Amino acid sequence: MPNWRYHLRSTLLSALGFGVGFAGGVLLTYLVFDSASLDRLLTLFAEGRLLIALALIVAVAGLGGGVSGAIAGVTLSYAHPSSGRLGYAWRGALSFGVGYALILIPFTLAVSVISYYDLVDSSPIGLMIPLGLMGLIFGGVTGLILGLLTVGRHTWRVFLVGAISFALGGASLGYSLWNYFFDLLTGDGQAQWLLFGGVFAFGAIGGVALGFLYSWLAHRKPAPAAPTRFVAWFK
């Protein structure tokens, strides 16, 4: 297969995998928090057990991110087949689980604050900038961990591409969330589709960039880059 076709296939597959993975992870997180266990969580807050409640929130967020990362990792394995499907699945789950848990609380706080503003007279940029910054942090953290666990000395490339692409994805998510809240006010009935569409776009934008990068790394030399000692410990 010519390289450009391989790059195109890897890019599209990663975009789809990351988009579906992130949408599925968010849905899983929502279902867990919407279950009866949420009442117990609120009880912990009411009783002053904040550390336990926050630990549960982070754990649930990590679970959702782990599911997202596992799906995304499998799609990356088609672009850079060096560790096998299972190897990329758990590496992706670990990388994205950590990043997902890291940004969930500040993301929730930011959305909560923005929801109190009058969106009729506001601009989407007010939500795009903070979510873009969160995407930058998320992409940098996940890119750093994923790079260390998969491509060794090329980690800096994964770090940069992840940070930039998810910053753009975060801005896109911010725009979708603004329209989501605006739709709730106007009652057009498209709110849920806007929300999950924004989450899908957030993952897909990162997937496009990382899928192309890993495909390019796989064809940059006859053999994939040798992992660092840190990576070897996990094999």
Short mmCIF file of C-alpha atoms in Angstrom, two decimals:
data_model
loop_
_atom_site.label_atom_id
_atom_site.label_comp_id
_atom_site.label_asym_id
_atom_site.label_seq_id
_atom_site.Cartn_x
_atom_site.Cartn_y
_atom_site.Cartn_z
CA MET A 1 0.00 0.00 0.00
CA PRO A 2 1.45 3.45 -0.92
CA ASN A 3 2.42 5.54 2.07
CA TRP A 4 -0.18 8.23 1.44
CA ARG A 5 -2.97 5.66 1.48
CA TYR A 6 -1.61 4.15 4.67
CA HIS A 7 -1.40 7.60 6.28
CA LEU A 8 -4.95 8.42 5.16
CA ARG A 9 -6.36 5.14 6.46
CA SER A 10 -4.53 5.50 9.78
CA THR A 11 -5.65 9.10 10.18
CA LEU A 12 -9.31 8.39 9.46
CA LEU A 13 -9.35 5.26 11.62
CA SER A 14 -7.77 7.11 14.54
CA ALA A 15 -10.19 10.01 14.14
CA LEU A 16 -13.14 7.62 14.28
CA GLY A 17 -11.68 5.62 17.17
CA PHE A 18 -10.81 8.67 19.26
CA GLY A 19 -14.19 10.30 18.57
CA VAL A 20 -16.21 7.19 19.41
CA GLY A 21 -13.94 6.44 22.38
CA PHE A 22 -14.36 9.87 23.93
CA ALA A 23 -18.11 9.93 23.33
CA GLY A 24 -18.39 6.46 24.88
CA GLY A 25 -16.22 7.43 27.85
CA VAL A 26 -18.28 10.53 28.56
CA LEU A 27 -21.49 8.52 28.25
CA LEU A 28 -20.16 5.92 30.69
CA THR A 29 -19.15 8.64 33.16
CA TYR A 30 -22.58 10.23 32.87
CA LEU A 31 -24.38 6.92 33.43
CA VAL A 32 -22.32 6.18 36.54
CA PHE A 33 -22.92 9.62 38.02
CA ASP A 34 -26.60 9.44 37.09
CA SER A 35 -27.08 6.14 38.89
CA ALA A 36 -28.09 5.58 42.49
CA SER A 37 -24.44 5.85 43.53
CA LEU A 38 -24.66 9.61 42.97
CA ASP A 39 -26.93 9.93 46.00
CA ARG A 40 -24.29 8.24 48.14
CA LEU A 41 -21.69 10.64 46.72
CA LEU A 42 -23.80 13.65 47.68
CA THR A 43 -24.25 12.16 51.15
CA LEU A 44 -20.47 12.03 51.53
CA PHE A 45 -20.26 15.72 50.64
CA ALA A 46 -23.02 16.51 53.13
CA GLU A 47 -21.18 14.62 55.86
CA GLY A 48 -17.97 16.52 55.19
CA ARG A 49 -16.09 13.57 53.71
CA LEU A 50 -14.75 15.65 50.85
CA LEU A 51 -11.59 13.63 50.22
CA ILE A 52 -13.54 10.39 49.79
CA ALA A 53 -16.06 12.06 47.50
CA LEU A 54 -13.35 13.67 45.38
CA ALA A 55 -11.48 10.35 45.18
CA LEU A 56 -14.65 8.68 43.87
CA ILE A 57 -15.12 11.43 41.28
CA VAL A 58 -11.54 11.04 40.07
CA ALA A 59 -11.91 7.25 39.97
CA VAL A 60 -15.07 7.44 37.86
CA ALA A 61 -13.43 9.99 35.57
CA GLY A 62 -10.40 7.74 35.24
CA LEU A 63 -12.67 4.84 34.33
CA GLY A 64 -14.34 6.85 31.58
CA GLY A 65 -10.99 8.06 30.31
CA GLY A 66 -9.60 4.54 30.44
CA VAL A 67 -12.39 3.27 28.19
CA SER A 68 -11.77 6.17 25.79
CA GLY A 69 -8.03 5.56 25.80
CA ALA A 70 -8.34 1.82 25.26
CA ILE A 71 -10.44 2.33 22.12
CA ALA A 72 -8.14 5.11 20.91
CA GLY A 73 -5.07 2.99 21.61
CA VAL A 74 -6.38 0.10 19.52
CA THR A 75 -6.85 2.40 16.54
CA LEU A 76 -3.33 3.80 16.98
CA SER A 77 -1.96 0.26 16.81
CA TYR A 78 -3.02 0.12 13.16
CA ALA A 79 -0.93 3.22 12.46
CA HIS A 80 2.15 2.11 14.41
CA PRO A 81 2.08 -1.68 14.90
CA SER A 82 4.95 -2.09 17.35
CA SER A 83 3.31 -3.24 20.60
CA GLY A 84 0.26 -5.13 19.37
CA ARG A 85 -3.42 -4.37 19.88
CA LEU A 86 -3.49 -5.24 23.58
CA GLY A 87 -0.30 -3.32 24.29
CA TYR A 88 -1.68 -0.13 22.77
CA ALA A 89 -5.05 -0.66 24.48
CA TRP A 90 -3.68 -0.63 28.02
CA ARG A 91 -1.15 2.10 27.25
CA GLY A 92 -3.93 4.27 25.84
CA ALA A 93 -6.20 3.48 28.79
CA LEU A 94 -3.50 4.53 31.27
CA SER A 95 -2.54 7.70 29.38
CA PHE A 96 -6.05 8.99 28.76
CA GLY A 97 -7.38 7.82 32.12
CA VAL A 98 -4.84 10.02 33.92
CA GLY A 99 -5.49 13.01 31.67
CA TYR A 100 -9.26 12.60 31.86
CA ALA A 101 -9.25 12.45 35.67
CA LEU A 102 -6.92 15.46 35.80
CA ILE A 103 -9.19 17.85 33.90
CA LEU A 104 -12.64 16.63 34.96
CA ILE A 105 -12.97 18.79 38.08
CA PRO A 106 -11.68 22.07 36.53
CA PHE A 107 -13.76 21.32 33.43
CA THR A 108 -16.89 20.87 35.55
CA LEU A 109 -16.20 24.06 37.48
CA ALA A 110 -15.66 26.06 34.29
CA VAL A 111 -18.88 24.80 32.71
CA SER A 112 -20.79 25.47 35.93
CA VAL A 113 -19.57 29.06 36.08
CA ILE A 114 -20.29 29.73 32.40
CA SER A 115 -23.82 28.32 32.72
CA TYR A 116 -24.76 31.20 35.03
CA TYR A 117 -24.02 33.84 32.38
CA ASP A 118 -26.56 35.25 29.99
CA LEU A 119 -25.64 33.46 26.77
CA VAL A 120 -27.93 35.55 24.60
CA ASP A 121 -25.55 38.51 24.79
CA SER A 122 -22.31 36.53 25.15
CA SER A 123 -19.81 35.13 22.67
CA PRO A 124 -18.69 31.50 22.27
CA ILE A 125 -15.09 32.66 22.70
CA GLY A 126 -15.71 32.94 26.44
CA LEU A 127 -16.03 29.16 26.62
CA MET A 128 -13.67 28.27 23.78
CA ILE A 129 -10.59 29.82 25.42
CA PRO A 130 -10.77 28.07 28.84
CA LEU A 131 -11.66 24.72 27.29
CA GLY A 132 -8.89 25.17 24.76
CA LEU A 133 -6.44 25.66 27.63
CA MET A 134 -7.80 22.55 29.36
CA GLY A 135 -7.41 20.64 26.11
CA LEU A 136 -3.82 21.88 25.93
CA ILE A 137 -3.11 20.48 29.41
CA PHE A 138 -4.99 17.26 28.70
CA GLY A 139 -3.19 16.69 25.40
CA GLY A 140 0.19 17.47 26.91
CA VAL A 141 -0.26 15.07 29.83
CA THR A 142 -1.68 12.22 27.78
CA GLY A 143 0.83 12.80 25.00
CA LEU A 144 3.73 12.69 27.43
CA ILE A 145 2.58 9.43 29.04
CA LEU A 146 1.56 7.82 25.75
CA GLY A 147 4.81 8.80 24.10
CA LEU A 148 6.92 7.39 26.93
CA LEU A 149 5.01 4.12 26.79
CA THR A 150 5.03 3.68 23.01
CA VAL A 151 7.66 5.54 20.97
CA GLY A 152 10.50 6.30 23.39
CA ARG A 153 12.73 9.10 22.12
CA HIS A 154 9.96 10.48 19.91
CA THR A 155 7.92 11.33 23.03
CA TRP A 156 8.42 15.06 22.49
CA ARG A 157 6.65 14.79 19.12
CA VAL A 158 3.66 13.05 20.70
CA PHE A 159 3.65 15.62 23.50
CA LEU A 160 3.57 18.59 21.11
CA VAL A 161 1.07 17.10 18.68
CA GLY A 162 -1.19 15.96 21.51
CA ALA A 163 -1.11 19.34 23.25
CA ILE A 164 -1.81 21.36 20.09
CA SER A 165 -4.46 19.06 18.63
CA PHE A 166 -6.43 18.69 21.85
CA ALA A 167 -6.20 22.44 22.44
CA LEU A 168 -7.98 22.86 19.11
CA GLY A 169 -10.35 20.08 20.10
CA GLY A 170 -11.05 21.83 23.39
CA ALA A 171 -11.89 25.06 21.58
CA SER A 172 -14.25 23.09 19.34
CA LEU A 173 -15.84 21.51 22.40
CA GLY A 174 -16.24 24.95 23.96
CA TYR A 175 -18.08 26.16 20.88
CA SER A 176 -20.37 23.11 20.98
CA LEU A 177 -21.05 23.60 24.70
CA TRP A 178 -21.96 27.23 24.14
CA ASN A 179 -24.47 26.15 21.51
CA TYR A 180 -25.64 23.38 23.87
CA PHE A 181 -26.50 25.87 26.62
CA PHE A 182 -27.98 28.28 24.10
CA ASP A 183 -30.19 25.49 22.78
CA LEU A 184 -31.39 24.71 26.30
CA LEU A 185 -32.51 28.33 26.59
CA THR A 186 -34.23 28.48 23.21
CA GLY A 187 -35.67 24.96 23.37
CA ASP A 188 -34.75 23.79 19.85
CA GLY A 189 -34.43 20.18 21.04
CA GLN A 190 -30.92 19.51 19.70
CA ALA A 191 -29.02 19.97 22.97
CA GLN A 192 -27.88 16.38 23.55
CA TRP A 193 -26.71 15.95 19.96
CA LEU A 194 -24.70 19.16 20.22
CA LEU A 195 -23.07 17.95 23.44
CA PHE A 196 -22.02 14.53 22.16
CA GLY A 197 -21.08 16.01 18.80
CA GLY A 198 -18.70 18.35 20.57
CA VAL A 199 -17.16 15.50 22.58
CA PHE A 200 -16.79 13.44 19.40
CA ALA A 201 -15.08 16.36 17.66
CA PHE A 202 -12.74 16.83 20.62
CA GLY A 203 -11.55 13.25 20.33
CA ALA A 204 -11.57 13.16 16.53
CA ILE A 205 -9.34 16.23 16.16
CA GLY A 206 -6.76 14.68 18.50
CA GLY A 207 -7.15 11.36 16.70
CA VAL A 208 -6.46 12.88 13.29
CA ALA A 209 -3.21 14.46 14.49
CA LEU A 210 -1.94 11.51 16.53
CA GLY A 211 -3.00 8.97 13.92
CA PHE A 212 -1.00 10.76 11.23
CA LEU A 213 1.98 11.21 13.55
CA TYR A 214 2.13 7.53 14.50
CA SER A 215 1.69 6.51 10.88
CA TRP A 216 4.53 8.84 9.88
CA LEU A 217 6.76 7.47 12.66
CA ALA A 218 6.08 3.91 11.52
CA HIS A 219 7.36 4.73 8.00
CA ARG A 220 10.11 7.15 9.01
CA LYS A 221 12.58 4.29 9.41
CA PRO A 222 12.49 0.59 8.51
CA ALA A 223 11.93 -0.26 12.18
CA PRO A 224 9.98 1.60 14.86
CA ALA A 225 11.93 3.70 17.34
CA ALA A 226 13.51 1.70 20.16
CA PRO A 227 11.68 2.17 23.47
CA THR A 228 13.37 3.72 26.44
CA ARG A 229 14.25 1.73 29.56
CA PHE A 230 11.10 3.18 31.12
CA VAL A 231 9.01 1.54 28.39
CA ALA A 232 10.91 -1.75 28.66
CA TRP A 233 9.84 -2.13 32.27
CA PHE A 234 6.21 -2.45 31.14
CA LYS A 235 6.86 -5.17 28.55
#
